[in-house]
């Protein structure tokens, strides 16, 4: 009873704080400062608890857990920037346009015709003048071109649709356009296209066909990710306990790359993340077949989660205890393979028999294209001070944003190609470190988490994917000091984000994030590669 009262009291205080601030929310810079303050408060509480335990006068568990829970609730409010909503509404239209339209009409649009067909639809609905005045991205060349080019051959779009499907497409484009300013709509049409796999198109397209593109329907879709984030915390709490759940919610609220402005109120941006949390929890609960299936579904949705199966297979390799989990590993692999096979079949059925080949080519092209919000070891190794966005912009006074950004992208691509050899050498060294960590980790669920944390060292990711580092909270009970290290890390990253010299330009910001997250992943791998301390 005492524990429940403490939890409720502190949680209510956190909610009250969030509601008070939600009358107007906070801006990006204030949000970063507040997230840093919450992370430092959680770190301070963890250090205080540790000092009391060492002094032999530990804090009562109801109080310790209650304060941690209250801080976690405040962190959750901080993720929403205390009530700041995109464009004043609970809907991230920029993202929803890509995911809703891209999945619902995948058979007709593929991965290269989204913006061109949207321009044709807009022109047919009376917006031809606006189309001829703006740009769009050519998803074949990745260059920004005049949107009027799509109007020269409108049949390249319309011929792929049935009359009924084309009318539906025009309606959906118009509904998503209606809630955006001209500048916001123009920015939407110069993004990097629709990138999820055909398997995700099977899921997203089914949802989009059921839920109409009305304001109410889109808001309902936008709330699904909030439910998924809450589900992640609940699943981790059920499998790992109260403190891990509070730590996970705190990290979710104060982490930078997957913050609200990137992921908030979009459409199923966190389904793969929820599947990863389910996989880790099920593996901890010794449900390997279902865990492997959840991991396999996440892999066919987003690709890089496939790294996790290597962690399951290699955990404890070369040690006497390796045979202990042989049956568990085998069942996990079978579940993984079955889920991947089912996902591939569903993707081909939903998007067409050639969809997987097209997606593979598209992802290669997308990976080769340079974006300022990418993170990973490759971003660090390829860094060239002369190619910083700030310097490229200053060297081209009077040039349009499209011109100097294209110059930056071309230079960054060349630098990335030149860095291939040292990047591969570092990846080999990292692989050796991770093998040592997996060998000592022994338990397959720990191996799964450690393998997933290696993703930004194996490939460059869009920054918001790093939200899955929240799963590192599961390691807090396996190595001493992990909880404090994660909270200190989150606070340190937010401090970086309020330093203008680091955070003003996106390439500088995501270089700093790359260094921080690669460093965290390597640090955790080293911690598990060495002899564990008692917890």
mmCIF file with all atom_site columns, N, CA, C and O in Angstrom, residues 236-283:
data_model
loop_
_atom_site.group_PDB
_atom_site.id
_atom_site.type_symbol
_atom_site.label_atom_id
_atom_site.label_alt_id
_atom_site.label_comp_id
_atom_site.label_asym_id
_atom_site.label_entity_id
_atom_site.label_seq_id
_atom_site.pdbx_PDB_ins_code
_atom_site.Cartn_x
_atom_site.Cartn_y
_atom_site.Cartn_z
_atom_site.occupancy
_atom_site.B_iso_or_equiv
_atom_site.pdbx_formal_charge
_atom_site.auth_seq_id
_atom_site.auth_comp_id
_atom_site.auth_asym_id
_atom_site.auth_atom_id
_atom_site.pdbx_PDB_model_num
ATOM 1   N N  . UNK A 1 236 ? 8.542  -4.499  -21.111 1.00 0.00 ? 236 UNK A N  1
ATOM 2   C CA . UNK A 1 236 ? 9.830  -4.575  -20.417 1.00 0.00 ? 236 UNK A CA 1
ATOM 3   C C  . UNK A 1 236 ? 9.622  -4.682  -18.909 1.00 0.00 ? 236 UNK A C  1
ATOM 4   O O  . UNK A 1 236 ? 10.369 -5.395  -18.222 1.00 0.00 ? 236 UNK A O  1
ATOM 5   N N  . UNK A 1 237 ? 8.622  -3.988  -18.392 1.00 0.00 ? 237 UNK A N  1
ATOM 6   C CA . UNK A 1 237 ? 8.341  -4.100  -16.965 1.00 0.00 ? 237 UNK A CA 1
ATOM 7   C C  . UNK A 1 237 ? 7.915  -5.501  -16.572 1.00 0.00 ? 237 UNK A C  1
ATOM 8   O O  . UNK A 1 237 ? 8.329  -6.019  -15.532 1.00 0.00 ? 237 UNK A O  1
ATOM 9   N N  . UNK A 1 238 ? 7.087  -6.140  -17.412 1.00 0.00 ? 238 UNK A N  1
ATOM 10  C CA . UNK A 1 238 ? 6.625  -7.493  -17.108 1.00 0.00 ? 238 UNK A CA 1
ATOM 11  C C  . UNK A 1 238 ? 7.769  -8.499  -17.125 1.00 0.00 ? 238 UNK A C  1
ATOM 12  O O  . UNK A 1 238 ? 7.774  -9.462  -16.353 1.00 0.00 ? 238 UNK A O  1
ATOM 13  N N  . UNK A 1 239 ? 8.743  -8.285  -18.012 1.00 0.00 ? 239 UNK A N  1
ATOM 14  C CA . UNK A 1 239 ? 9.838  -9.250  -18.152 1.00 0.00 ? 239 UNK A CA 1
ATOM 15  C C  . UNK A 1 239 ? 11.021 -8.954  -17.238 1.00 0.00 ? 239 UNK A C  1
ATOM 16  O O  . UNK A 1 239 ? 11.702 -9.882  -16.788 1.00 0.00 ? 239 UNK A O  1
ATOM 17  N N  . UNK A 1 240 ? 11.272 -7.669  -16.951 1.00 0.00 ? 240 UNK A N  1
ATOM 18  C CA . UNK A 1 240 ? 12.505 -7.310  -16.238 1.00 0.00 ? 240 UNK A CA 1
ATOM 19  C C  . UNK A 1 240 ? 12.270 -6.611  -14.903 1.00 0.00 ? 240 UNK A C  1
ATOM 20  O O  . UNK A 1 240 ? 13.211 -6.430  -14.143 1.00 0.00 ? 240 UNK A O  1
ATOM 21  N N  . UNK A 1 241 ? 11.055 -6.193  -14.645 1.00 0.00 ? 241 UNK A N  1
ATOM 22  C CA . UNK A 1 241 ? 10.791 -5.578  -13.358 1.00 0.00 ? 241 UNK A CA 1
ATOM 23  C C  . UNK A 1 241 ? 10.569 -4.079  -13.420 1.00 0.00 ? 241 UNK A C  1
ATOM 24  O O  . UNK A 1 241 ? 10.731 -3.427  -14.448 1.00 0.00 ? 241 UNK A O  1
ATOM 25  N N  . UNK A 1 242 ? 10.191 -3.576  -12.254 1.00 0.00 ? 242 UNK A N  1
ATOM 26  C CA . UNK A 1 242 ? 9.770  -2.181  -12.099 1.00 0.00 ? 242 UNK A CA 1
ATOM 27  C C  . UNK A 1 242 ? 10.869 -1.186  -12.476 1.00 0.00 ? 242 UNK A C  1
ATOM 28  O O  . UNK A 1 242 ? 10.644 -0.225  -13.203 1.00 0.00 ? 242 UNK A O  1
ATOM 29  N N  . UNK A 1 243 ? 12.082 -1.403  -11.963 1.00 0.00 ? 243 UNK A N  1
ATOM 30  C CA . UNK A 1 243 ? 13.142 -0.413  -12.183 1.00 0.00 ? 243 UNK A CA 1
ATOM 31  C C  . UNK A 1 243 ? 13.547 -0.332  -13.649 1.00 0.00 ? 243 UNK A C  1
ATOM 32  O O  . UNK A 1 243 ? 13.836 0.752   -14.166 1.00 0.00 ? 243 UNK A O  1
ATOM 33  N N  . UNK A 1 244 ? 13.582 -1.458  -14.331 1.00 0.00 ? 244 UNK A N  1
ATOM 34  C CA . UNK A 1 244 ? 13.927 -1.439  -15.757 1.00 0.00 ? 244 UNK A CA 1
ATOM 35  C C  . UNK A 1 244 ? 12.847 -0.698  -16.543 1.00 0.00 ? 244 UNK A C  1
ATOM 36  O O  . UNK A 1 244 ? 13.147 0.081   -17.455 1.00 0.00 ? 244 UNK A O  1
ATOM 37  N N  . UNK A 1 245 ? 11.575 -0.920  -16.192 1.00 0.00 ? 245 UNK A N  1
ATOM 38  C CA . UNK A 1 245 ? 10.500 -0.208  -16.882 1.00 0.00 ? 245 UNK A CA 1
ATOM 39  C C  . UNK A 1 245 ? 10.619 1.303   -16.673 1.00 0.00 ? 245 UNK A C  1
ATOM 40  O O  . UNK A 1 245 ? 10.468 2.089   -17.615 1.00 0.00 ? 245 UNK A O  1
ATOM 41  N N  . UNK A 1 246 ? 10.904 1.730   -15.428 1.00 0.00 ? 246 UNK A N  1
ATOM 42  C CA . UNK A 1 246 ? 11.061 3.167   -15.148 1.00 0.00 ? 246 UNK A CA 1
ATOM 43  C C  . UNK A 1 246 ? 12.262 3.732   -15.895 1.00 0.00 ? 246 UNK A C  1
ATOM 44  O O  . UNK A 1 246 ? 12.199 4.840   -16.454 1.00 0.00 ? 246 UNK A O  1
ATOM 45  N N  . UNK A 1 247 ? 13.365 2.982   -15.924 1.00 0.00 ? 247 UNK A N  1
ATOM 46  C CA . UNK A 1 247 ? 14.550 3.436   -16.646 1.00 0.00 ? 247 UNK A CA 1
ATOM 47  C C  . UNK A 1 247 ? 14.258 3.536   -18.137 1.00 0.00 ? 247 UNK A C  1
ATOM 48  O O  . UNK A 1 247 ? 14.660 4.511   -18.795 1.00 0.00 ? 247 UNK A O  1
ATOM 49  N N  . UNK A 1 248 ? 13.559 2.555   -18.690 1.00 0.00 ? 248 UNK A N  1
ATOM 50  C CA . UNK A 1 248 ? 13.239 2.581   -20.117 1.00 0.00 ? 248 UNK A CA 1
ATOM 51  C C  . UNK A 1 248 ? 12.364 3.782   -20.460 1.00 0.00 ? 248 UNK A C  1
ATOM 52  O O  . UNK A 1 248 ? 12.598 4.469   -21.469 1.00 0.00 ? 248 UNK A O  1
ATOM 53  N N  . UNK A 1 249 ? 11.360 4.069   -19.642 1.00 0.00 ? 249 UNK A N  1
ATOM 54  C CA . UNK A 1 249 ? 10.495 5.214   -19.906 1.00 0.00 ? 249 UNK A CA 1
ATOM 55  C C  . UNK A 1 249 ? 11.267 6.521   -19.774 1.00 0.00 ? 249 UNK A C  1
ATOM 56  O O  . UNK A 1 249 ? 11.074 7.453   -20.573 1.00 0.00 ? 249 UNK A O  1
ATOM 57  N N  . UNK A 1 250 ? 12.165 6.595   -18.800 1.00 0.00 ? 250 UNK A N  1
ATOM 58  C CA . UNK A 1 250 ? 12.990 7.795   -18.645 1.00 0.00 ? 250 UNK A CA 1
ATOM 59  C C  . UNK A 1 250 ? 13.870 8.007   -19.874 1.00 0.00 ? 250 UNK A C  1
ATOM 60  O O  . UNK A 1 250 ? 13.946 9.115   -20.425 1.00 0.00 ? 250 UNK A O  1
ATOM 61  N N  . UNK A 1 251 ? 14.530 6.941   -20.316 1.00 0.00 ? 251 UNK A N  1
ATOM 62  C CA . UNK A 1 251 ? 15.391 7.058   -21.492 1.00 0.00 ? 251 UNK A CA 1
ATOM 63  C C  . UNK A 1 251 ? 14.589 7.404   -22.739 1.00 0.00 ? 251 UNK A C  1
ATOM 64  O O  . UNK A 1 251 ? 15.034 8.191   -23.584 1.00 0.00 ? 251 UNK A O  1
ATOM 65  N N  . UNK A 1 252 ? 13.390 6.818   -22.881 1.00 0.00 ? 252 UNK A N  1
ATOM 66  C CA . UNK A 1 252 ? 12.551 7.131   -24.037 1.00 0.00 ? 252 UNK A CA 1
ATOM 67  C C  . UNK A 1 252 ? 12.173 8.604   -24.055 1.00 0.00 ? 252 UNK A C  1
ATOM 68  O O  . UNK A 1 252 ? 12.098 9.231   -25.121 1.00 0.00 ? 252 UNK A O  1
ATOM 69  N N  . UNK A 1 253 ? 11.946 9.164   -22.864 1.00 0.00 ? 253 UNK A N  1
ATOM 70  C CA . UNK A 1 253 ? 11.532 10.556  -22.797 1.00 0.00 ? 253 UNK A CA 1
ATOM 71  C C  . UNK A 1 253 ? 12.642 11.552  -23.029 1.00 0.00 ? 253 UNK A C  1
ATOM 72  O O  . UNK A 1 253 ? 12.399 12.648  -23.545 1.00 0.00 ? 253 UNK A O  1
ATOM 73  N N  . UNK A 1 254 ? 13.874 11.209  -22.660 1.00 0.00 ? 254 UNK A N  1
ATOM 74  C CA . UNK A 1 254 ? 14.954 12.197  -22.715 1.00 0.00 ? 254 UNK A CA 1
ATOM 75  C C  . UNK A 1 254 ? 15.975 11.926  -23.807 1.00 0.00 ? 254 UNK A C  1
ATOM 76  O O  . UNK A 1 254 ? 16.928 12.690  -23.966 1.00 0.00 ? 254 UNK A O  1
ATOM 77  N N  . UNK A 1 255 ? 15.812 10.852  -24.572 1.00 0.00 ? 255 UNK A N  1
ATOM 78  C CA . UNK A 1 255 ? 16.788 10.600  -25.643 1.00 0.00 ? 255 UNK A CA 1
ATOM 79  C C  . UNK A 1 255 ? 16.557 11.579  -26.793 1.00 0.00 ? 255 UNK A C  1
ATOM 80  O O  . UNK A 1 255 ? 15.425 11.994  -27.053 1.00 0.00 ? 255 UNK A O  1
ATOM 81  N N  . UNK A 1 256 ? 17.614 11.916  -27.494 1.00 0.00 ? 256 UNK A N  1
ATOM 82  C CA . UNK A 1 256 ? 17.558 12.961  -28.520 1.00 0.00 ? 256 UNK A CA 1
ATOM 83  C C  . UNK A 1 256 ? 17.159 12.478  -29.910 1.00 0.00 ? 256 UNK A C  1
ATOM 84  O O  . UNK A 1 256 ? 16.269 13.051  -30.530 1.00 0.00 ? 256 UNK A O  1
ATOM 85  N N  . UNK A 1 257 ? 17.783 11.444  -30.483 1.00 0.00 ? 257 UNK A N  1
ATOM 86  C CA . UNK A 1 257 ? 17.535 11.150  -31.902 1.00 0.00 ? 257 UNK A CA 1
ATOM 87  C C  . UNK A 1 257 ? 16.096 10.775  -32.224 1.00 0.00 ? 257 UNK A C  1
ATOM 88  O O  . UNK A 1 257 ? 15.585 11.115  -33.289 1.00 0.00 ? 257 UNK A O  1
ATOM 89  N N  . UNK A 1 258 ? 15.427 10.055  -31.323 1.00 0.00 ? 258 UNK A N  1
ATOM 90  C CA . UNK A 1 258 ? 14.047 9.656   -31.563 1.00 0.00 ? 258 UNK A CA 1
ATOM 91  C C  . UNK A 1 258 ? 13.060 10.560  -30.858 1.00 0.00 ? 258 UNK A C  1
ATOM 92  O O  . UNK A 1 258 ? 11.998 10.106  -30.425 1.00 0.00 ? 258 UNK A O  1
ATOM 93  N N  . UNK A 1 259 ? 13.359 11.827  -30.756 1.00 0.00 ? 259 UNK A N  1
ATOM 94  C CA . UNK A 1 259 ? 12.515 12.731  -29.991 1.00 0.00 ? 259 UNK A CA 1
ATOM 95  C C  . UNK A 1 259 ? 11.193 12.999  -30.718 1.00 0.00 ? 259 UNK A C  1
ATOM 96  O O  . UNK A 1 259 ? 10.990 12.643  -31.878 1.00 0.00 ? 259 UNK A O  1
ATOM 97  N N  . UNK A 1 260 ? 10.322 13.686  -30.027 1.00 0.00 ? 260 UNK A N  1
ATOM 98  C CA . UNK A 1 260 ? 8.957  13.908  -30.478 1.00 0.00 ? 260 UNK A CA 1
ATOM 99  C C  . UNK A 1 260 ? 8.893  14.571  -31.849 1.00 0.00 ? 260 UNK A C  1
ATOM 100 O O  . UNK A 1 260 ? 8.062  14.207  -32.688 1.00 0.00 ? 260 UNK A O  1
ATOM 101 N N  . UNK A 1 261 ? 9.755  15.559  -32.114 1.00 0.00 ? 261 UNK A N  1
ATOM 102 C CA . UNK A 1 261 ? 9.682  16.279  -33.379 1.00 0.00 ? 261 UNK A CA 1
ATOM 103 C C  . UNK A 1 261 ? 10.000 15.390  -34.576 1.00 0.00 ? 261 UNK A C  1
ATOM 104 O O  . UNK A 1 261 ? 9.647  15.706  -35.702 1.00 0.00 ? 261 UNK A O  1
ATOM 105 N N  . UNK A 1 262 ? 10.692 14.244  -34.338 1.00 0.00 ? 262 UNK A N  1
ATOM 106 C CA . UNK A 1 262 ? 10.968 13.306  -35.419 1.00 0.00 ? 262 UNK A CA 1
ATOM 107 C C  . UNK A 1 262 ? 9.877  12.247  -35.526 1.00 0.00 ? 262 UNK A C  1
ATOM 108 O O  . UNK A 1 262 ? 9.468  11.872  -36.629 1.00 0.00 ? 262 UNK A O  1
ATOM 109 N N  . UNK A 1 263 ? 9.426  11.726  -34.397 1.00 0.00 ? 263 UNK A N  1
ATOM 110 C CA . UNK A 1 263 ? 8.566  10.541  -34.407 1.00 0.00 ? 263 UNK A CA 1
ATOM 111 C C  . UNK A 1 263 ? 7.138  10.798  -33.945 1.00 0.00 ? 263 UNK A C  1
ATOM 112 O O  . UNK A 1 263 ? 6.272  9.958   -34.163 1.00 0.00 ? 263 UNK A O  1
ATOM 113 N N  . UNK A 1 264 ? 6.899  11.927  -33.293 1.00 0.00 ? 264 UNK A N  1
ATOM 114 C CA . UNK A 1 264 ? 5.615  12.130  -32.651 1.00 0.00 ? 264 UNK A CA 1
ATOM 115 C C  . UNK A 1 264 ? 4.455  12.220  -33.624 1.00 0.00 ? 264 UNK A C  1
ATOM 116 O O  . UNK A 1 264 ? 4.517  12.928  -34.625 1.00 0.00 ? 264 UNK A O  1
ATOM 117 N N  . UNK A 1 265 ? 3.374  11.492  -33.321 1.00 0.00 ? 265 UNK A N  1
ATOM 118 C CA . UNK A 1 265 ? 2.101  11.567  -34.036 1.00 0.00 ? 265 UNK A CA 1
ATOM 119 C C  . UNK A 1 265 ? 2.253  11.323  -35.534 1.00 0.00 ? 265 UNK A C  1
ATOM 120 O O  . UNK A 1 265 ? 1.667  12.030  -36.355 1.00 0.00 ? 265 UNK A O  1
ATOM 121 N N  . UNK A 1 266 ? 3.054  10.327  -35.861 1.00 0.00 ? 266 UNK A N  1
ATOM 122 C CA . UNK A 1 266 ? 3.180  9.893   -37.245 1.00 0.00 ? 266 UNK A CA 1
ATOM 123 C C  . UNK A 1 266 ? 2.327  8.639   -37.420 1.00 0.00 ? 266 UNK A C  1
ATOM 124 O O  . UNK A 1 266 ? 1.324  8.459   -36.728 1.00 0.00 ? 266 UNK A O  1
ATOM 125 N N  . UNK A 1 267 ? 2.735  7.732   -38.319 1.00 0.00 ? 267 UNK A N  1
ATOM 126 C CA . UNK A 1 267 ? 1.930  6.538   -38.591 1.00 0.00 ? 267 UNK A CA 1
ATOM 127 C C  . UNK A 1 267 ? 2.800  5.291   -38.474 1.00 0.00 ? 267 UNK A C  1
ATOM 128 O O  . UNK A 1 267 ? 3.642  5.033   -39.328 1.00 0.00 ? 267 UNK A O  1
ATOM 129 N N  . UNK A 1 268 ? 2.615  4.567   -37.384 1.00 0.00 ? 268 UNK A N  1
ATOM 130 C CA . UNK A 1 268 ? 3.306  3.292   -37.179 1.00 0.00 ? 268 UNK A CA 1
ATOM 131 C C  . UNK A 1 268 ? 4.816  3.400   -37.395 1.00 0.00 ? 268 UNK A C  1
ATOM 132 O O  . UNK A 1 268 ? 5.421  2.569   -38.062 1.00 0.00 ? 268 UNK A O  1
ATOM 133 N N  . UNK A 1 269 ? 5.418  4.417   -36.810 1.00 0.00 ? 269 UNK A N  1
ATOM 134 C CA . UNK A 1 269 ? 6.871  4.553   -36.904 1.00 0.00 ? 269 UNK A CA 1
ATOM 135 C C  . UNK A 1 269 ? 7.583  3.662   -35.887 1.00 0.00 ? 269 UNK A C  1
ATOM 136 O O  . UNK A 1 269 ? 8.792  3.471   -35.967 1.00 0.00 ? 269 UNK A O  1
ATOM 137 N N  . UNK A 1 270 ? 6.856  3.147   -34.909 1.00 0.00 ? 270 UNK A N  1
ATOM 138 C CA . UNK A 1 270 ? 7.485  2.409   -33.817 1.00 0.00 ? 270 UNK A CA 1
ATOM 139 C C  . UNK A 1 270 ? 7.070  0.940   -33.762 1.00 0.00 ? 270 UNK A C  1
ATOM 140 O O  . UNK A 1 270 ? 7.335  0.266   -32.772 1.00 0.00 ? 270 UNK A O  1
ATOM 141 N N  . UNK A 1 271 ? 6.447  0.424   -34.825 1.00 0.00 ? 271 UNK A N  1
ATOM 142 C CA . UNK A 1 271 ? 6.024  -0.975  -34.789 1.00 0.00 ? 271 UNK A CA 1
ATOM 143 C C  . UNK A 1 271 ? 7.218  -1.923  -34.687 1.00 0.00 ? 271 UNK A C  1
ATOM 144 O O  . UNK A 1 271 ? 7.214  -2.886  -33.902 1.00 0.00 ? 271 UNK A O  1
ATOM 145 N N  . UNK A 1 272 ? 8.285  -1.653  -35.433 1.00 0.00 ? 272 UNK A N  1
ATOM 146 C CA . UNK A 1 272 ? 9.482  -2.495  -35.394 1.00 0.00 ? 272 UNK A CA 1
ATOM 147 C C  . UNK A 1 272 ? 10.146 -2.428  -34.018 1.00 0.00 ? 272 UNK A C  1
ATOM 148 O O  . UNK A 1 272 ? 10.672 -3.426  -33.518 1.00 0.00 ? 272 UNK A O  1
ATOM 149 N N  . UNK A 1 273 ? 10.138 -1.239  -33.409 1.00 0.00 ? 273 UNK A N  1
ATOM 150 C CA . UNK A 1 273 ? 10.717 -1.057  -32.079 1.00 0.00 ? 273 UNK A CA 1
ATOM 151 C C  . UNK A 1 273 ? 9.946  -1.867  -31.048 1.00 0.00 ? 273 UNK A C  1
ATOM 152 O O  . UNK A 1 273 ? 10.527 -2.543  -30.172 1.00 0.00 ? 273 UNK A O  1
ATOM 153 N N  . UNK A 1 274 ? 8.614  -1.831  -31.143 1.00 0.00 ? 274 UNK A N  1
ATOM 154 C CA . UNK A 1 274 ? 7.796  -2.623  -30.236 1.00 0.00 ? 274 UNK A CA 1
ATOM 155 C C  . UNK A 1 274 ? 8.067  -4.114  -30.417 1.00 0.00 ? 274 UNK A C  1
ATOM 156 O O  . UNK A 1 274 ? 8.133  -4.872  -29.446 1.00 0.00 ? 274 UNK A O  1
ATOM 157 N N  . UNK A 1 275 ? 8.264  -4.550  -31.656 1.00 0.00 ? 275 UNK A N  1
ATOM 158 C CA . UNK A 1 275 ? 8.569  -5.960  -31.911 1.00 0.00 ? 275 UNK A CA 1
ATOM 159 C C  . UNK A 1 275 ? 9.910  -6.353  -31.296 1.00 0.00 ? 275 UNK A C  1
ATOM 160 O O  . UNK A 1 275 ? 10.060 -7.458  -30.766 1.00 0.00 ? 275 UNK A O  1
ATOM 161 N N  . UNK A 1 276 ? 10.901 -5.454  -31.361 1.00 0.00 ? 276 UNK A N  1
ATOM 162 C CA . UNK A 1 276 ? 12.196 -5.747  -30.740 1.00 0.00 ? 276 UNK A CA 1
ATOM 163 C C  . UNK A 1 276 ? 12.054 -5.884  -29.227 1.00 0.00 ? 276 UNK A C  1
ATOM 164 O O  . UNK A 1 276 ? 12.657 -6.779  -28.614 1.00 0.00 ? 276 UNK A O  1
ATOM 165 N N  . UNK A 1 277 ? 11.273 -4.994  -28.606 1.00 0.00 ? 277 UNK A N  1
ATOM 166 C CA . UNK A 1 277 ? 11.062 -5.092  -27.155 1.00 0.00 ? 277 UNK A CA 1
ATOM 167 C C  . UNK A 1 277 ? 10.369 -6.408  -26.804 1.00 0.00 ? 277 UNK A C  1
ATOM 168 O O  . UNK A 1 277 ? 10.737 -7.076  -25.827 1.00 0.00 ? 277 UNK A O  1
ATOM 169 N N  . UNK A 1 278 ? 9.392  -6.794  -27.605 1.00 0.00 ? 278 UNK A N  1
ATOM 170 C CA . UNK A 1 278 ? 8.698  -8.066  -27.373 1.00 0.00 ? 278 UNK A CA 1
ATOM 171 C C  . UNK A 1 278 ? 9.674  -9.230  -27.517 1.00 0.00 ? 278 UNK A C  1
ATOM 172 O O  . UNK A 1 278 ? 9.646  -10.185 -26.726 1.00 0.00 ? 278 UNK A O  1
ATOM 173 N N  . UNK A 1 279 ? 10.548 -9.171  -28.517 1.00 0.00 ? 279 UNK A N  1
ATOM 174 C CA . UNK A 1 279 ? 11.517 -10.254 -28.730 1.00 0.00 ? 279 UNK A CA 1
ATOM 175 C C  . UNK A 1 279 ? 12.443 -10.408 -27.525 1.00 0.00 ? 279 UNK A C  1
ATOM 176 O O  . UNK A 1 279 ? 12.691 -11.529 -27.053 1.00 0.00 ? 279 UNK A O  1
ATOM 177 N N  . UNK A 1 280 ? 12.968 -9.293  -27.015 1.00 0.00 ? 280 UNK A N  1
ATOM 178 C CA . UNK A 1 280 ? 13.867 -9.349  -25.861 1.00 0.00 ? 280 UNK A CA 1
ATOM 179 C C  . UNK A 1 280 ? 13.125 -9.896  -24.638 1.00 0.00 ? 280 UNK A C  1
ATOM 180 O O  . UNK A 1 280 ? 13.633 -10.759 -23.905 1.00 0.00 ? 280 UNK A O  1
ATOM 181 N N  . UNK A 1 281 ? 11.899 -9.405  -24.415 1.00 0.00 ? 281 UNK A N  1
ATOM 182 C CA . UNK A 1 281 ? 11.131 -9.839  -23.253 1.00 0.00 ? 281 UNK A CA 1
ATOM 183 C C  . UNK A 1 281 ? 10.784 -11.328 -23.335 1.00 0.00 ? 281 UNK A C  1
ATOM 184 O O  . UNK A 1 281 ? 10.893 -12.061 -22.346 1.00 0.00 ? 281 UNK A O  1
ATOM 185 N N  . UNK A 1 282 ? 10.369 -11.778 -24.508 1.00 0.00 ? 282 UNK A N  1
ATOM 186 C CA . UNK A 1 282 ? 10.018 -13.195 -24.658 1.00 0.00 ? 282 UNK A CA 1
ATOM 187 C C  . UNK A 1 282 ? 11.238 -14.094 -24.502 1.00 0.00 ? 282 UNK A C  1
ATOM 188 O O  . UNK A 1 282 ? 11.144 -15.191 -23.939 1.00 0.00 ? 282 UNK A O  1
ATOM 189 N N  . UNK A 1 283 ? 12.381 -13.626 -24.986 1.00 0.00 ? 283 UNK A N  1
ATOM 190 C CA . UNK A 1 283 ? 13.591 -14.433 -24.839 1.00 0.00 ? 283 UNK A CA 1
ATOM 191 C C  . UNK A 1 283 ? 13.985 -14.530 -23.376 1.00 0.00 ? 283 UNK A C  1
ATOM 192 O O  . UNK A 1 283 ? 14.435 -15.588 -22.901 1.00 0.00 ? 283 UNK A O  1
#
